[in-house]
Short mmCIF file of C-alpha atoms in Angstrom, two decimals:
data_model
loop_
_atom_site.label_atom_id
_atom_site.label_comp_id
_atom_site.label_asym_id
_atom_site.label_seq_id
_atom_site.Cartn_x
_atom_site.Cartn_y
_atom_site.Cartn_z
CA MET I 1 43.14 -12.80 106.76
CA SER I 2 45.06 -9.70 107.53
CA THR I 3 45.07 -7.86 110.89
CA PRO I 4 47.25 -5.03 111.94
CA ASP I 5 49.52 -7.48 113.93
CA VAL I 6 49.47 -10.12 111.26
CA PRO I 7 49.88 -8.61 107.76
CA ASP I 8 48.91 -10.40 104.54
CA LEU I 9 52.11 -10.05 102.53
CA SER I 10 50.92 -12.58 99.80
CA ALA I 11 49.11 -10.05 97.40
CA LEU I 12 51.27 -6.88 97.39
CA GLN I 13 51.83 -4.95 94.21
CA TRP I 14 53.96 -2.11 92.93
CA THR I 15 54.05 -0.54 89.42
CA ARG I 16 56.20 2.01 87.64
CA GLU I 17 56.88 3.29 84.14
CA VAL I 18 60.29 2.35 82.68
CA HIS I 19 61.32 3.69 79.28
CA ASP I 20 57.82 4.13 77.90
CA SER I 21 56.76 0.61 79.27
CA LYS I 22 55.15 -0.45 82.44
CA ALA I 23 56.70 -2.76 85.10
CA MET I 24 55.17 -4.45 88.01
CA ILE I 25 56.42 -6.32 91.04
CA SER I 26 53.89 -8.60 92.87
CA THR I 27 53.99 -11.15 95.56
CA SER I 28 50.99 -12.95 94.21
CA ARG I 29 51.79 -16.59 94.02
CA HIS I 30 49.47 -17.17 91.01
CA LEU I 31 51.37 -14.81 88.82
CA ILE I 32 54.68 -16.63 89.29
CA ASP I 33 55.86 -18.36 86.00
CA GLU I 34 57.19 -21.67 87.31
CA HIS I 35 59.10 -22.22 83.98
CA PHE I 36 60.86 -18.82 84.36
CA VAL I 37 61.90 -19.70 87.85
CA ASN I 38 63.46 -23.08 86.79
CA MET I 39 64.99 -21.38 83.81
CA GLY I 40 66.77 -18.97 86.27
CA PHE I 41 67.83 -21.89 88.50
CA ALA I 42 69.38 -23.68 85.53
CA SER I 43 71.29 -20.56 84.34
CA ASP I 44 74.90 -19.68 85.09
CA ASP I 45 73.60 -16.53 86.69
CA MET I 46 72.34 -18.56 89.68
CA PRO I 47 75.28 -20.93 90.41
CA TRP I 48 73.99 -21.78 93.80
CA ALA I 49 70.69 -23.20 92.40
CA LYS I 50 69.68 -25.94 89.99
CA ALA I 51 66.45 -26.66 88.24
CA LEU I 52 63.88 -28.56 90.36
CA SER I 53 61.28 -31.18 89.47
CA THR I 54 57.78 -29.74 88.97
CA ALA I 55 56.58 -30.94 92.37
CA GLN I 56 59.61 -29.59 94.17
CA LEU I 57 59.33 -26.24 92.53
CA LYS I 58 55.67 -25.92 93.27
CA LYS I 59 56.26 -26.87 96.93
CA MET I 60 59.06 -24.38 97.21
CA LEU I 61 57.05 -21.50 95.75
CA ASP I 62 53.96 -22.40 97.73
CA ASN I 63 56.05 -22.10 100.90
CA SER I 64 57.91 -18.86 100.01
CA LEU I 65 57.01 -15.24 99.48
CA THR I 66 58.17 -14.64 95.95
CA PHE I 67 58.37 -11.21 94.42
CA GLY I 68 57.82 -11.54 90.71
CA LEU I 69 59.11 -8.65 88.41
CA TYR I 70 57.10 -8.33 85.20
CA GLU I 71 57.06 -6.17 82.15
CA GLU I 72 53.68 -5.33 80.43
CA CYS I 73 53.46 -7.05 77.11
CA ALA I 74 52.87 -4.93 74.12
CA ALA I 75 49.55 -6.40 73.18
CA ALA I 76 47.03 -6.56 76.13
CA SER I 77 44.64 -9.31 76.06
CA ASP I 78 40.86 -9.15 76.04
CA THR I 79 40.95 -10.02 79.79
CA GLY I 80 43.23 -7.07 80.68
CA THR I 81 47.01 -6.47 80.83
CA THR I 82 49.34 -9.37 80.07
CA TRP I 83 52.54 -9.56 81.98
CA ARG I 84 55.81 -11.35 81.27
CA GLN I 85 58.06 -12.34 84.12
CA ILE I 86 61.66 -10.88 83.89
CA GLY I 87 62.94 -11.19 87.43
CA MET I 88 62.35 -12.40 91.01
CA ALA I 89 63.49 -12.36 94.58
CA ARG I 90 62.35 -14.97 97.03
CA LEU I 91 61.85 -14.64 100.86
CA ILE I 92 61.69 -17.69 103.10
CA ALA I 93 59.82 -16.07 106.03
CA ASP I 94 57.51 -16.67 108.93
CA HIS I 95 55.97 -13.25 107.96
CA ILE I 96 56.23 -12.04 111.60
CA THR I 97 59.90 -12.23 112.96
CA PHE I 98 62.36 -13.51 110.33
CA ALA I 99 62.88 -13.48 106.55
CA TYR I 100 65.68 -14.98 104.49
CA LEU I 101 66.23 -13.34 101.06
CA THR I 102 67.45 -15.66 98.24
CA ASP I 103 67.19 -16.24 94.56
CA VAL I 104 67.39 -12.72 93.36
CA TYR I 105 67.52 -12.76 89.52
CA ILE I 106 66.75 -10.54 86.71
CA LEU I 107 67.03 -11.50 82.91
CA PRO I 108 70.27 -10.10 81.57
CA GLU I 109 68.50 -7.87 78.89
CA PHE I 110 66.45 -6.17 81.66
CA ARG I 111 69.48 -5.23 83.92
CA ARG I 112 70.69 -1.59 84.11
CA PHE I 113 67.18 -0.17 84.19
CA GLY I 114 66.95 0.10 88.05
CA HIS I 115 64.93 -3.01 88.39
CA ALA I 116 67.19 -4.50 91.19
CA ARG I 117 67.11 -1.51 93.23
CA TRP I 118 63.35 -1.22 92.86
CA LEU I 119 62.99 -4.98 93.67
CA MET I 120 65.07 -4.50 96.88
CA ALA I 121 63.03 -1.36 97.89
CA CYS I 122 59.91 -3.59 97.68
CA CYS I 123 61.62 -6.30 99.70
CA ARG I 124 62.61 -3.73 102.35
CA GLU I 125 59.10 -2.51 102.46
CA VAL I 126 57.96 -6.15 103.24
CA PHE I 127 60.69 -6.64 105.77
CA GLU I 128 59.54 -3.34 107.59
CA ALA I 129 55.90 -4.55 107.38
CA MET I 130 56.63 -7.59 109.60
CA PRO I 131 55.42 -6.50 112.93
CA ALA I 132 58.03 -8.15 115.18
CA ILE I 133 60.87 -8.57 112.66
CA ARG I 134 64.13 -9.43 114.44
CA ARG I 135 66.35 -10.12 111.58
CA GLY I 136 66.55 -10.29 107.81
CA PHE I 137 69.17 -12.49 106.31
CA LEU I 138 70.87 -13.18 103.07
CA VAL I 139 74.03 -14.91 101.71
CA THR I 140 76.12 -13.54 98.82
CA SER I 141 79.60 -14.47 97.62
CA LEU I 142 80.22 -11.44 95.54
CA PRO I 143 81.69 -8.26 97.07
CA TYR I 144 79.71 -6.00 94.80
CA GLY I 145 76.60 -7.95 95.94
CA ALA I 146 77.32 -7.26 99.59
CA GLU I 147 77.75 -3.54 98.90
CA PHE I 148 74.45 -3.45 96.88
CA TYR I 149 72.54 -5.16 99.81
CA LYS I 150 74.13 -2.89 102.34
CA GLU I 151 72.98 0.11 100.39
CA THR I 152 69.60 -0.93 99.34
CA LEU I 153 68.49 -3.01 102.38
CA GLY I 154 70.66 -1.60 105.10
CA PHE I 155 72.06 -5.11 105.79
CA HIS I 156 75.63 -5.49 107.05
CA ASN I 157 78.28 -8.18 107.36
CA VAL I 158 77.83 -10.27 110.43
CA THR I 159 81.47 -10.01 111.24
CA GLU I 160 80.80 -6.36 112.07
CA ASP I 161 78.81 -7.75 114.99
CA ALA I 162 81.83 -9.63 116.37
CA GLY I 163 81.14 -10.83 119.92
CA HIS I 164 77.45 -10.46 119.45
CA LEU I 165 76.41 -12.69 116.60
CA ILE I 166 77.76 -15.76 114.97
CA ALA I 167 76.47 -17.09 111.76
CA LEU I 168 76.76 -20.73 110.92
CA THR I 169 76.17 -22.69 107.77
CA GLY I 170 76.18 -26.35 106.88
CA THR I 171 75.78 -28.45 103.69
CA PHE I 172 73.91 -31.58 103.46
CA LYS I 173 74.27 -34.37 100.83
CA LYS I 174 71.69 -36.96 100.03
CA SER I 175 72.88 -40.42 101.00
#
């Protein structure tokens, strides 16, 4: 249930035309192609991730707000438009005060069409819809990635908050 102070972020949708085709971004869980997500995790484009078991993947997606990026398929089905997933971004969030952006991925053949900027604009819209947002967070190891997120989301390097903020990280290995 959505109220002004507790927004429902789980069924948002945006569409746009891109080179004579239609693209859509949606936060609807039922549209997410689990095979696509695992394929992305297994790819060299997401070196921080690895493919998960079906149960792990389902649990992860059920507990995240995932933005699916889709292209309209050429042949619409009898039941309406058919969409193929071509990208994603995942928020781990409480939907009120905090969100961690991770797993931003777009298929290589769909890059350079402005999809990443559009995806980040949608993410920013969701960050801004959180009624008591204190902080959005992400981790990137690539300098161009940092510049991209600074530009599109307004994020900044935590070292710029020296004396006011310390970011810590840890790695955990299974015994």
